[in-house]
Structures are given as C-alpha cells and as structure tokens.
Short mmCIF file of C-alpha atoms and ligand atoms in Angstrom, two decimals:
data_model
loop_
_atom_site.label_atom_id
_atom_site.label_comp_id
_atom_site.label_asym_id
_atom_site.label_seq_id
_atom_site.Cartn_x
_atom_site.Cartn_y
_atom_site.Cartn_z
CA MET A 25 -58.37 -14.88 -14.59
CA GLU A 26 -55.29 -16.72 -13.39
CA ALA A 27 -52.51 -15.68 -11.03
CA ARG A 28 -48.95 -16.98 -11.10
CA PHE A 29 -46.75 -17.54 -8.07
CA ALA A 30 -43.01 -18.18 -8.04
CA PRO A 31 -41.20 -19.56 -5.00
CA SER A 32 -40.33 -16.91 -2.43
CA ASN A 33 -37.15 -16.82 -0.40
CA GLY A 34 -38.79 -14.97 2.45
CA LEU A 35 -41.57 -12.47 3.15
CA SER A 36 -41.03 -9.47 5.35
CA GLY A 37 -42.67 -6.23 6.36
CA ARG A 38 -45.99 -4.98 7.69
CA VAL A 39 -49.41 -5.32 6.17
CA THR A 40 -52.75 -3.83 7.18
CA VAL A 41 -55.76 -5.91 6.22
CA PRO A 42 -59.10 -4.43 5.09
CA GLY A 43 -62.08 -4.07 7.42
CA ASP A 44 -63.67 -7.19 8.85
CA LYS A 45 -66.30 -8.69 6.57
CA SER A 46 -68.50 -10.19 9.30
CA ILE A 47 -68.56 -6.96 11.32
CA SER A 48 -69.21 -4.85 8.20
CA HIS A 49 -72.29 -6.88 7.18
CA ARG A 50 -73.71 -6.64 10.70
CA ALA A 51 -73.00 -2.93 11.11
CA ALA A 52 -74.86 -2.18 7.86
CA ILE A 53 -77.83 -4.43 8.65
CA ILE A 54 -78.24 -3.30 12.26
CA GLY A 55 -77.73 0.32 11.13
CA ALA A 56 -80.57 -0.24 8.64
CA LEU A 57 -82.84 -1.49 11.45
CA ALA A 58 -81.90 1.45 13.70
CA GLU A 59 -83.47 4.85 14.21
CA GLY A 60 -81.12 7.64 13.14
CA THR A 61 -77.92 7.79 11.13
CA THR A 62 -75.16 5.29 11.79
CA ALA A 63 -71.54 5.91 10.77
CA VAL A 64 -69.31 2.93 10.02
CA GLY A 65 -65.59 3.57 9.47
CA GLY A 66 -63.41 1.02 7.71
CA TYR A 67 -66.38 -0.74 6.09
CA SER A 68 -65.07 -3.72 4.11
CA GLN A 69 -64.48 -3.25 0.36
CA ALA A 70 -65.23 -6.94 -0.19
CA ALA A 71 -67.75 -7.78 -2.94
CA ASP A 72 -69.85 -9.62 -0.33
CA CYS A 73 -70.27 -6.48 1.77
CA ALA A 74 -71.17 -4.42 -1.33
CA ASN A 75 -73.97 -6.96 -1.89
CA THR A 76 -75.33 -6.24 1.59
CA LEU A 77 -75.44 -2.50 0.82
CA GLU A 78 -77.17 -3.12 -2.50
CA VAL A 79 -79.81 -5.30 -0.86
CA LEU A 80 -80.43 -2.76 1.91
CA ARG A 81 -80.77 0.04 -0.64
CA ALA A 82 -83.37 -2.04 -2.48
CA LEU A 83 -85.27 -2.11 0.82
CA GLY A 84 -85.35 1.70 0.91
CA VAL A 85 -82.38 2.26 3.21
CA ARG A 86 -80.32 5.39 2.43
CA ILE A 87 -76.60 4.65 2.40
CA GLU A 88 -73.89 7.17 1.57
CA VAL A 89 -70.44 5.87 0.85
CA GLY A 90 -67.81 8.47 1.76
CA ASP A 91 -64.08 8.49 2.18
CA GLY A 92 -63.32 5.53 4.44
CA ALA A 93 -66.78 5.55 6.03
CA ILE A 94 -70.38 4.79 5.19
CA ARG A 95 -73.46 6.48 6.66
CA ILE A 96 -76.68 4.53 6.95
CA THR A 97 -80.03 6.15 7.63
CA GLY A 98 -82.01 3.43 9.38
CA ARG A 99 -85.66 2.57 8.78
CA GLY A 100 -86.36 1.17 12.24
CA VAL A 101 -87.50 -2.37 13.02
CA GLY A 102 -90.28 -3.37 10.58
CA GLY A 103 -89.72 -0.27 8.43
CA PHE A 104 -88.25 -1.62 5.19
CA ASP A 105 -89.94 -0.79 1.87
CA ALA A 106 -91.49 -3.58 -0.20
CA PRO A 107 -88.74 -4.44 -2.71
CA VAL A 108 -89.53 -4.19 -6.40
CA GLY A 109 -87.63 -7.32 -7.53
CA PRO A 110 -85.54 -10.13 -6.04
CA LEU A 111 -82.79 -9.00 -3.66
CA PRO A 112 -79.40 -10.00 -5.15
CA CYS A 113 -77.10 -11.42 -2.45
CA GLY A 114 -74.42 -12.49 -4.94
CA ASN A 115 -72.02 -15.03 -3.44
CA SER A 116 -72.69 -13.97 0.15
CA GLY A 117 -74.29 -16.44 2.55
CA THR A 118 -73.96 -13.91 5.37
CA THR A 119 -76.00 -11.36 3.40
CA MET A 120 -78.76 -13.86 2.65
CA ARG A 121 -79.07 -15.36 6.13
CA LEU A 122 -78.74 -12.16 8.14
CA VAL A 123 -81.01 -10.12 5.87
CA ALA A 124 -83.60 -12.94 6.13
CA GLY A 125 -83.56 -12.35 9.91
CA ALA A 126 -83.86 -8.57 9.46
CA LEU A 127 -86.71 -9.00 6.95
CA ALA A 128 -88.58 -11.13 9.45
CA THR A 129 -89.52 -7.92 11.23
CA SER A 130 -91.16 -6.46 8.12
CA PRO A 131 -94.68 -7.32 6.85
CA ASN A 132 -93.74 -7.06 3.13
CA ALA A 133 -92.78 -10.11 1.09
CA ALA A 134 -89.21 -10.17 -0.23
CA VAL A 135 -87.24 -12.67 -2.29
CA LEU A 136 -83.55 -13.23 -1.59
CA THR A 137 -81.51 -14.73 -4.40
CA GLY A 138 -77.87 -15.50 -5.06
CA ASP A 139 -75.33 -16.52 -7.66
CA GLU A 140 -74.89 -20.12 -8.81
CA SER A 141 -72.90 -21.04 -5.69
CA LEU A 142 -75.17 -19.34 -3.15
CA ASN A 143 -78.31 -20.80 -4.77
CA LYS A 144 -76.91 -24.25 -3.95
CA ARG A 145 -76.31 -23.52 -0.27
CA PRO A 146 -78.57 -24.73 2.57
CA MET A 147 -81.14 -22.25 3.92
CA ARG A 148 -83.29 -24.63 5.95
CA ARG A 149 -81.14 -23.66 8.91
CA VAL A 150 -82.70 -20.18 8.90
CA ILE A 151 -86.10 -21.20 7.51
CA GLU A 152 -86.76 -23.48 10.48
CA PRO A 153 -86.29 -20.99 13.34
CA LEU A 154 -87.88 -18.09 11.44
CA THR A 155 -90.94 -20.22 10.68
CA MET A 156 -91.19 -21.11 14.38
CA MET A 157 -91.28 -17.38 15.11
CA GLY A 158 -94.21 -16.89 12.71
CA VAL A 159 -92.39 -15.78 9.56
CA LYS A 160 -93.61 -17.11 6.22
CA CYS A 161 -90.30 -18.30 4.88
CA GLN A 162 -89.92 -20.58 1.89
CA ALA A 163 -87.10 -21.96 -0.22
CA SER A 164 -87.30 -22.77 -3.92
CA ASP A 165 -87.22 -26.53 -3.31
CA GLU A 166 -87.63 -29.25 -0.70
CA ALA A 167 -83.90 -29.25 -0.04
CA GLY A 168 -84.06 -25.62 1.16
CA HIS A 169 -82.15 -23.88 -1.61
CA PRO A 170 -82.56 -20.18 -2.53
CA PRO A 171 -84.26 -18.13 -3.83
CA LEU A 172 -85.75 -17.61 -0.40
CA THR A 173 -89.09 -15.85 0.09
CA VAL A 174 -89.57 -14.08 3.41
CA ARG A 175 -92.72 -12.40 4.68
CA GLY A 176 -92.54 -11.29 8.29
CA GLY A 177 -94.91 -9.55 10.60
CA THR A 178 -95.99 -10.28 14.14
CA LEU A 179 -93.41 -12.57 15.65
CA GLU A 180 -93.26 -14.75 18.74
CA ALA A 181 -90.04 -15.13 20.70
CA ILE A 182 -88.49 -18.60 20.69
CA THR A 183 -85.75 -20.52 22.43
CA TYR A 184 -83.80 -22.22 19.70
CA ALA A 185 -80.91 -24.69 19.61
CA PRO A 186 -79.45 -24.68 16.06
CA PRO A 187 -78.43 -28.11 14.76
CA VAL A 188 -75.18 -26.59 13.35
CA ALA A 189 -72.69 -24.21 14.95
CA SER A 190 -73.40 -21.11 12.88
CA ALA A 191 -73.04 -17.43 13.70
CA GLN A 192 -75.20 -16.69 10.67
CA VAL A 193 -78.12 -18.70 12.05
CA LYS A 194 -77.69 -17.23 15.54
CA SER A 195 -77.60 -13.72 14.06
CA ALA A 196 -80.69 -14.26 11.90
CA VAL A 197 -82.68 -15.39 14.95
CA LEU A 198 -81.42 -12.53 17.14
CA LEU A 199 -82.24 -9.94 14.48
CA ALA A 200 -85.75 -11.38 14.09
CA GLY A 201 -85.98 -11.30 17.89
CA LEU A 202 -85.82 -7.49 17.79
CA GLY A 203 -89.40 -7.54 16.52
CA ALA A 204 -90.73 -10.49 18.55
CA ARG A 205 -93.06 -10.59 21.55
CA GLY A 206 -90.83 -11.67 24.43
CA VAL A 207 -87.18 -12.59 24.87
CA THR A 208 -85.61 -14.71 22.12
CA THR A 209 -82.86 -17.14 23.12
CA VAL A 210 -80.33 -19.09 21.04
CA ARG A 211 -78.49 -22.03 22.62
CA GLU A 212 -75.44 -22.84 20.54
CA MET A 213 -73.26 -25.97 20.56
CA VAL A 214 -70.19 -23.76 20.89
CA PRO A 215 -70.10 -19.97 21.22
CA THR A 216 -69.65 -18.76 17.61
CA ARG A 217 -68.50 -15.27 16.58
CA ASP A 218 -70.38 -12.70 18.66
CA HIS A 219 -70.23 -9.55 16.50
CA THR A 220 -74.02 -9.30 16.24
CA GLU A 221 -74.40 -9.31 20.00
CA ARG A 222 -71.71 -6.65 20.41
CA ILE A 223 -73.19 -4.29 17.82
CA LEU A 224 -76.73 -4.74 19.18
CA ARG A 225 -75.44 -3.75 22.64
CA LEU A 226 -73.66 -0.76 21.17
CA ALA A 227 -77.02 0.20 19.62
CA GLY A 228 -78.67 0.09 23.05
CA ILE A 229 -80.37 -3.32 22.76
CA GLN A 230 -80.41 -5.59 25.79
CA VAL A 231 -78.46 -8.74 24.94
CA SER A 232 -77.33 -11.21 27.57
CA SER A 233 -74.81 -14.00 26.97
CA ALA A 234 -73.74 -16.86 29.17
CA GLY A 235 -71.31 -19.08 27.29
CA PRO A 236 -73.19 -20.53 24.34
CA VAL A 237 -76.59 -19.14 25.40
CA VAL A 238 -77.57 -15.70 24.07
CA SER A 239 -80.84 -13.80 24.62
CA VAL A 240 -82.15 -10.62 23.05
CA THR A 241 -84.90 -8.35 24.36
CA PRO A 242 -87.00 -6.79 21.57
CA GLY A 243 -86.49 -3.14 20.73
CA VAL A 244 -85.41 -0.69 18.10
CA PRO A 245 -81.63 -0.15 17.87
CA SER A 246 -80.34 3.42 18.17
CA ALA A 247 -77.93 4.70 15.53
CA PHE A 248 -74.28 4.17 16.47
CA ASP A 249 -70.72 5.02 15.43
CA LEU A 250 -68.43 2.10 14.77
CA ARG A 251 -64.90 1.63 13.49
CA VAL A 252 -64.41 -1.80 11.88
CA PRO A 253 -61.07 -3.48 12.74
CA GLY A 254 -59.03 -5.44 10.18
CA ASP A 255 -60.39 -8.83 9.16
CA PHE A 256 -58.77 -11.65 11.15
CA SER A 257 -59.73 -14.18 8.47
CA SER A 258 -57.86 -12.11 5.85
CA ALA A 259 -54.88 -11.68 8.20
CA ALA A 260 -54.75 -15.46 8.52
CA PHE A 261 -53.43 -15.77 4.92
CA PHE A 262 -50.41 -13.57 5.68
CA ILE A 263 -49.80 -15.36 8.98
CA ALA A 264 -49.84 -18.71 7.18
CA ALA A 265 -47.53 -17.39 4.44
CA ALA A 266 -45.02 -16.12 7.01
CA LEU A 267 -45.04 -19.40 8.92
CA LEU A 268 -44.63 -21.44 5.75
CA VAL A 269 -42.01 -19.59 3.71
CA PRO A 270 -38.54 -19.98 5.28
CA GLY A 271 -36.84 -16.73 6.25
CA SER A 272 -40.11 -14.81 6.77
CA ALA A 273 -41.19 -12.33 9.44
CA VAL A 274 -44.47 -10.49 8.80
CA THR A 275 -46.51 -8.20 11.05
CA VAL A 276 -50.21 -7.81 10.34
CA THR A 277 -51.47 -4.60 11.92
CA GLY A 278 -54.85 -3.40 13.17
CA VAL A 279 -56.42 -6.86 13.15
CA GLY A 280 -59.63 -7.71 15.02
CA LEU A 281 -58.75 -10.03 17.91
CA ASN A 282 -62.22 -10.94 19.13
CA PRO A 283 -61.64 -14.24 20.99
CA THR A 284 -64.54 -15.88 19.11
CA ARG A 285 -62.48 -15.42 15.92
CA THR A 286 -58.91 -16.25 16.96
CA GLU A 287 -59.01 -20.00 17.60
CA PHE A 288 -56.64 -20.32 14.61
CA LEU A 289 -53.91 -18.61 16.66
CA ARG A 290 -54.39 -21.09 19.50
CA LEU A 291 -54.13 -24.00 17.06
CA LEU A 292 -50.99 -22.52 15.50
CA GLU A 293 -49.43 -22.15 18.94
CA ARG A 294 -50.10 -25.85 19.47
CA MET A 295 -48.26 -26.51 16.19
CA GLY A 296 -45.28 -24.65 17.65
CA ALA A 297 -45.69 -21.53 15.47
CA ARG A 298 -43.66 -18.44 16.30
CA LEU A 299 -46.26 -15.76 16.92
CA GLU A 300 -46.35 -12.56 18.93
CA VAL A 301 -49.69 -10.86 19.52
CA THR A 302 -49.97 -7.35 20.98
CA GLY A 303 -53.35 -5.76 21.36
CA SER A 304 -55.99 -3.91 23.28
CA GLU A 305 -58.93 -5.55 24.99
CA GLY A 306 -61.63 -3.39 23.47
CA ASP A 307 -64.86 -2.04 24.96
CA VAL A 308 -68.53 -1.67 24.00
CA ALA A 309 -67.69 0.55 21.03
CA HIS A 310 -64.52 -1.21 19.90
CA GLU A 311 -63.77 -4.85 19.40
CA PRO A 312 -60.38 -6.09 20.66
CA SER A 313 -57.69 -5.47 18.04
CA GLY A 314 -53.94 -5.41 17.65
CA ASP A 315 -50.91 -6.61 15.72
CA ILE A 316 -49.74 -10.13 14.99
CA LEU A 317 -46.10 -10.96 14.20
CA ALA A 318 -45.57 -14.35 12.55
CA GLU A 319 -42.16 -15.85 11.82
CA SER A 320 -41.26 -18.99 9.90
CA GLY A 321 -40.06 -22.03 11.80
CA PRO A 322 -40.65 -25.74 12.23
CA LEU A 323 -44.24 -26.89 12.84
CA GLU A 324 -45.66 -30.01 14.52
CA ALA A 325 -48.77 -31.94 13.44
CA ILE A 326 -51.89 -31.61 15.63
CA ASP A 327 -55.37 -33.09 15.99
CA VAL A 328 -58.09 -30.53 15.34
CA SER A 329 -61.36 -31.39 17.13
CA PRO A 330 -64.90 -30.59 15.88
CA ASP A 331 -65.29 -27.72 18.39
CA GLU A 332 -61.99 -26.22 17.28
CA VAL A 333 -63.07 -26.53 13.65
CA ALA A 334 -66.30 -24.65 14.42
CA LEU A 335 -64.30 -21.80 15.95
CA SER A 336 -61.79 -21.54 13.09
CA ILE A 337 -64.12 -22.48 10.23
CA ASP A 338 -62.78 -19.91 7.74
CA GLU A 339 -59.15 -20.81 8.50
CA VAL A 340 -59.36 -24.61 8.15
CA THR A 341 -58.05 -24.64 4.57
CA LEU A 342 -54.96 -22.81 5.87
CA LEU A 343 -54.53 -25.34 8.67
CA ALA A 344 -54.47 -28.07 6.02
CA LEU A 345 -51.83 -26.17 4.05
CA LEU A 346 -49.67 -25.61 7.13
CA ALA A 347 -50.03 -29.28 8.04
CA THR A 348 -48.22 -30.20 4.80
CA SER A 349 -45.07 -28.69 6.30
CA ALA A 350 -45.64 -29.92 9.88
CA ARG A 351 -43.90 -33.02 11.24
CA GLY A 352 -46.34 -35.94 11.69
CA THR A 353 -49.99 -36.62 10.91
CA THR A 354 -52.53 -33.81 11.27
CA THR A 355 -56.16 -34.87 11.59
CA ILE A 356 -59.03 -32.44 11.08
CA ARG A 357 -62.32 -33.89 12.34
CA GLY A 358 -65.93 -32.70 12.40
CA ALA A 359 -65.54 -30.28 9.51
CA ARG A 360 -68.55 -31.35 7.41
CA GLU A 361 -69.74 -27.72 7.40
CA LEU A 362 -66.84 -26.91 5.08
CA ARG A 363 -68.74 -28.76 2.35
CA ASN A 364 -71.53 -26.14 2.65
CA LYS A 365 -69.36 -23.08 2.05
CA GLU A 366 -68.89 -21.13 -1.20
CA SER A 367 -67.58 -24.46 -2.53
CA ASP A 368 -66.99 -27.87 -0.96
CA ARG A 369 -63.84 -26.71 0.80
CA ILE A 370 -62.75 -30.18 1.86
CA SER A 371 -62.64 -31.48 -1.68
CA GLY A 372 -61.23 -28.19 -3.10
CA THR A 373 -58.41 -28.13 -0.54
CA VAL A 374 -57.56 -31.79 -1.07
CA ALA A 375 -57.62 -31.46 -4.87
CA GLY A 376 -55.44 -28.31 -4.92
CA LEU A 377 -52.87 -29.47 -2.39
CA SER A 378 -52.69 -33.03 -3.82
CA ALA A 379 -51.88 -31.55 -7.24
CA MET A 380 -48.97 -29.76 -5.52
CA GLY A 381 -47.63 -33.02 -4.08
CA ALA A 382 -49.18 -32.94 -0.60
CA LYS A 383 -50.00 -36.18 1.20
CA ILE A 384 -53.57 -35.30 2.02
CA GLU A 385 -56.64 -37.54 2.26
CA GLU A 386 -60.27 -36.55 2.29
CA THR A 387 -62.54 -38.11 4.96
CA PRO A 388 -66.33 -37.63 5.10
CA THR A 389 -65.94 -34.93 7.77
CA GLY A 390 -62.41 -33.67 7.36
CA MET A 391 -58.87 -34.29 6.19
CA VAL A 392 -55.75 -36.21 7.20
CA ILE A 393 -52.42 -34.68 6.22
CA GLU A 394 -48.92 -36.18 6.48
CA GLY A 395 -45.94 -33.88 6.73
CA PRO A 396 -43.52 -32.54 6.04
CA VAL A 397 -43.55 -32.66 2.24
CA GLU A 398 -42.01 -30.25 -0.25
CA LEU A 399 -44.82 -28.74 -2.30
CA ARG A 400 -44.26 -28.33 -6.03
CA GLY A 401 -45.83 -25.78 -8.32
CA ALA A 402 -48.87 -26.88 -10.33
CA ARG A 403 -51.91 -25.53 -12.16
CA VAL A 404 -54.69 -25.49 -9.56
CA GLY A 405 -58.27 -24.18 -9.41
CA SER A 406 -60.13 -21.92 -6.98
CA ARG A 407 -63.43 -23.72 -7.68
CA GLY A 408 -65.07 -20.30 -7.52
CA ASP A 409 -64.11 -19.93 -3.86
CA HIS A 410 -62.18 -16.93 -2.55
CA ARG A 411 -60.60 -18.75 0.39
CA ILE A 412 -59.44 -21.70 -1.73
CA ALA A 413 -57.89 -19.27 -4.26
CA MET A 414 -55.98 -17.34 -1.59
CA MET A 415 -54.83 -20.49 0.23
CA LEU A 416 -53.44 -21.90 -3.03
CA GLY A 417 -51.69 -18.59 -3.80
CA VAL A 418 -49.95 -18.81 -0.41
CA ALA A 419 -49.05 -22.45 -1.13
CA GLY A 420 -47.47 -21.26 -4.40
CA LEU A 421 -44.98 -19.09 -2.48
CA ALA A 422 -43.76 -22.12 -0.54
CA ALA A 423 -43.68 -24.52 -3.53
CA SER A 424 -40.85 -25.19 -5.95
CA GLY A 425 -41.47 -24.07 -9.55
CA GLU A 426 -44.43 -22.04 -10.74
CA THR A 427 -47.97 -22.28 -9.36
CA ILE A 428 -50.89 -21.05 -11.44
CA VAL A 429 -54.17 -20.43 -9.61
CA GLU A 430 -57.17 -20.37 -11.95
CA GLY A 431 -60.22 -18.36 -10.94
CA TRP A 432 -58.17 -15.79 -9.01
CA GLU A 433 -60.90 -13.16 -9.59
CA TRP A 434 -62.88 -14.81 -6.79
CA THR A 435 -60.50 -13.22 -4.25
CA GLN A 436 -62.62 -10.05 -4.74
CA ILE A 437 -65.32 -11.72 -2.68
CA SER A 438 -63.48 -11.06 0.58
CA TYR A 439 -60.19 -9.33 -0.23
CA PRO A 440 -59.77 -7.13 -3.32
CA GLY A 441 -56.03 -6.42 -3.60
CA PHE A 442 -54.88 -9.55 -1.81
CA GLY A 443 -52.42 -10.56 -4.56
CA GLU A 444 -50.85 -7.09 -4.59
CA ALA A 445 -50.53 -7.03 -0.77
CA LEU A 446 -48.82 -10.43 -0.88
CA SER A 447 -46.37 -9.36 -3.57
CA ARG A 448 -45.47 -6.18 -1.65
CA LEU A 449 -44.25 -8.41 1.18
CA ARG A 450 -42.19 -10.40 -1.32
CA LYS A 451 -40.66 -7.35 -2.97
CA ALA A 452 -39.59 -6.01 0.41
CA SER A 453 -37.39 -9.07 0.83
CA GLN A 454 -36.19 -9.90 -2.68
C1 S3P B 18 -69.89 -15.88 9.14
C2 S3P B 18 -70.04 -17.08 9.77
C3 S3P B 18 -69.46 -18.32 9.27
C4 S3P B 18 -68.32 -18.05 8.30
C5 S3P B 18 -68.66 -17.01 7.29
C6 S3P B 18 -69.02 -15.71 7.95
C7 S3P B 18 -70.57 -14.70 9.70
O1 S3P B 18 -70.46 -19.05 8.60
O2 S3P B 18 -67.94 -19.24 7.65
O3 S3P B 18 -67.53 -16.78 6.44
O4 S3P B 18 -70.23 -13.57 9.34
O5 S3P B 18 -71.47 -14.92 10.50
P1 S3P B 18 -71.52 -20.00 9.39
O6 S3P B 18 -72.32 -19.16 10.27
O7 S3P B 18 -72.34 -20.64 8.30
O8 S3P B 18 -70.66 -20.98 10.12
#
C-alpha cells in the first residue's frame, strides 16, 4: 500500500498519541509473571504489542481486552505453560528479547520466531547473558538469528555488561533475574530507557539503580494497575513535522516524558527548535508525562555523539530529516545499531532522503547531512520499516510536489492511524 503526500502550508492543532509501545510490552510481560490480575489502561494498539499478547496467551496467560484497558491474569515466575508451537513475535524485537528473558524463569522449552525482518536480527546479545545464567538458549545459526529456542530453569544471578547499549538486553536480563539465585546486575554503557525497572518496582520488586548500573532482587511481582502514557517516539513525528513545515504550531498531549526517552528534545533545543514542554514529574505508579508544543522556525546543524544516539535511537531518522533544513553540516556518529533495527535505518534514511534531493551521505556508523536544502517530492520506499515510512511521510509535507511512500502499511507496527492523525492537523490549517 502506498500513501501520497502533498506539500503543506502549515500544520496546526492538538494531537494525542497512542499508548507507549515500550511500556505496553513491559506491562503485559511483567503482568504475566505476576501473581494476581493486572490492569493496564491505554495499552498500545500497535501490531507489535498485539504480538506480545498473542505470545503470552500461547504461554497460558489469560488476557482480556476491554474498552481502553487490558486485564492480565499472571502465572507467577516460572509458571508459564509449555507452548504447543513456535511463539510468533512478528516484527517485534522487543517481544522476542523480553519474552526470552521471561521464559528463562520457566523449565519448559519454547521457540520464539519472527517475520522475515525479525528473523534476520541479532539475538546473540540476549543468548550470551541468558546462557551465563544457566538458560539453554540457542539461535537457528552461528550468527545468532531467530528462531530462538529457550529452556530455562534454575538460574544463577550474574553481573553483566552488555556490549551494546540496549534496553531490550537489560530488560531480558532483569526479567530472568526474577528467578535467579542472588542479585542480578546490569552495567550499561549509558542508562537506556528504564521502563522495566519502574514497572518492576510498581509490582513490589526490589530494583536499585545508580546511573548505568541496575540490580534486581529475585521475587514474584504482585499484580499492579498502570496507565500507559502516550508514546514519545510516536509524538516525535508530529514534533518533527511542526518544526519542518513553515507556519506550523502543533501540541502533542499526554506524552510520556521519561528522561531516558526524551534526549531528542534536548538535541532539538541545541538545533534552536521552538519547543515548550509542560508536564508532571510522575511517581511510582505514573511515568512523567505532559504536553509538547512545537513551532516551525530556523534550525542549526549539530553534531550528535554516540551516547546521544543511544538515548534517541528511535528518533535518529527524524534528526536526519530535520538536518536537511538546518543551516550547516550535521554529523551523526556511533549509530551502527540503526543497521540492526527493523531495517538498516542508515541506508533506508539515506536512500529515501537522497531521492528527495537531500545532501546526505552514509558513513559506516552514521550520516552526514548538509543543509538547508529544499526537498522535492519523489517515490520512496519504507523498506518494510514503520519508522522509515513515517519519517518519509513527514518529509513529504515539507517537500515540493507529490511524495509517494511505498509500504505505508508498515506504520501499523507502531502507530495504526498515523496518516489520518497527520492529515487532521493539515485540514485544521488548510
Ligand atoms: C526498545 C529499545 C530500543 C528501541 C526499540 C524499543 C525497548 O531497542 O530501538 O524500538 O522497548 O526496549 P534496543 O534495546 O535494541 O536499543
């Protein structure tokens, strides 16, 4: 399916983004490991999060989907059923890696499999620590690709320093740590998103964090009530659109503002973006959340360092897009991880934006972008990647002529209804 975008002469209005994908996955998985019935309001409608529910159901977890909330009856740590067939994780790396950690606490063998994209993604990063803990964990090949077989049981606590900055790896190890003998510790390179830690605490588990070092004490989570805030990574597309399209002022409401997710805002401020953030700090039961107003205006080029990339990993394609309209040379370094996402996001971003006239070069670990240039409409491809599709749709609003994004259906992976939400902002102003 393709989507067509005509130039916009300004976006305006308010938009509420759907529930956070990362928090939704974790709430469902930790709810499944809990004792009692957990209620999660605002659970994401993303296809990825539906995959997590399907996988948990196949492990014997009862999940009722009601109006705006889901209820999960947990099986306790180590209490999953033996699954009948392979567990289908679809396109979702978070489902596969976090469920692998949850399965580590269960003595039954399970096989996690994905779609064509996910079955090409690296799993050694979870196989290594889980094996150290005593899990029998095997990929389908030497390179560590899924399907992934996991058979857990009696686990030993470890102290582990992942070779990549990855919240998925940290979360897999912490979840396995619930069933280990002793305190499990993860030492990260930079503190990645901490939703797992927050939900475990809400569920009564002892989790201590000191900067990039996180430890979990084993135990069985207690059921909890959680309201999922709007997804910051989805909000980022509207923020970028408002900054890019002249004459725009857009407010995104009810967005999660967890500081481990909002590095993008700090980078935009460095580019000179006009942003106003109002929000609440949050507490054990609620993550920080609030509203973000973004207005169009001139932008300056910046250098984005590897640590900053790690903290804004899902927004880097948007940084590249914004850099096409910023004055000077923007350099994005240390972003090799982008090549391991749903597609190679460095090459997909460079291909799409080059076709639209951007001055953008691919480097082994990032991109160099010269601005400002006027983008022009073109036929571009999502490469089966939801974030590439949405970024190119936003680019189409700022380009002259018509932009056609092929593979638009992939936006369902994180944001069903994104195209409609974007056009509502256009209609309000045109
Ligand atoms: C996610 C972590 C990030 C991110 C992904 C969601 C999560 O992946 O890119 O979209 O929910 O933990 P990595 O942990 O591989 O960096």
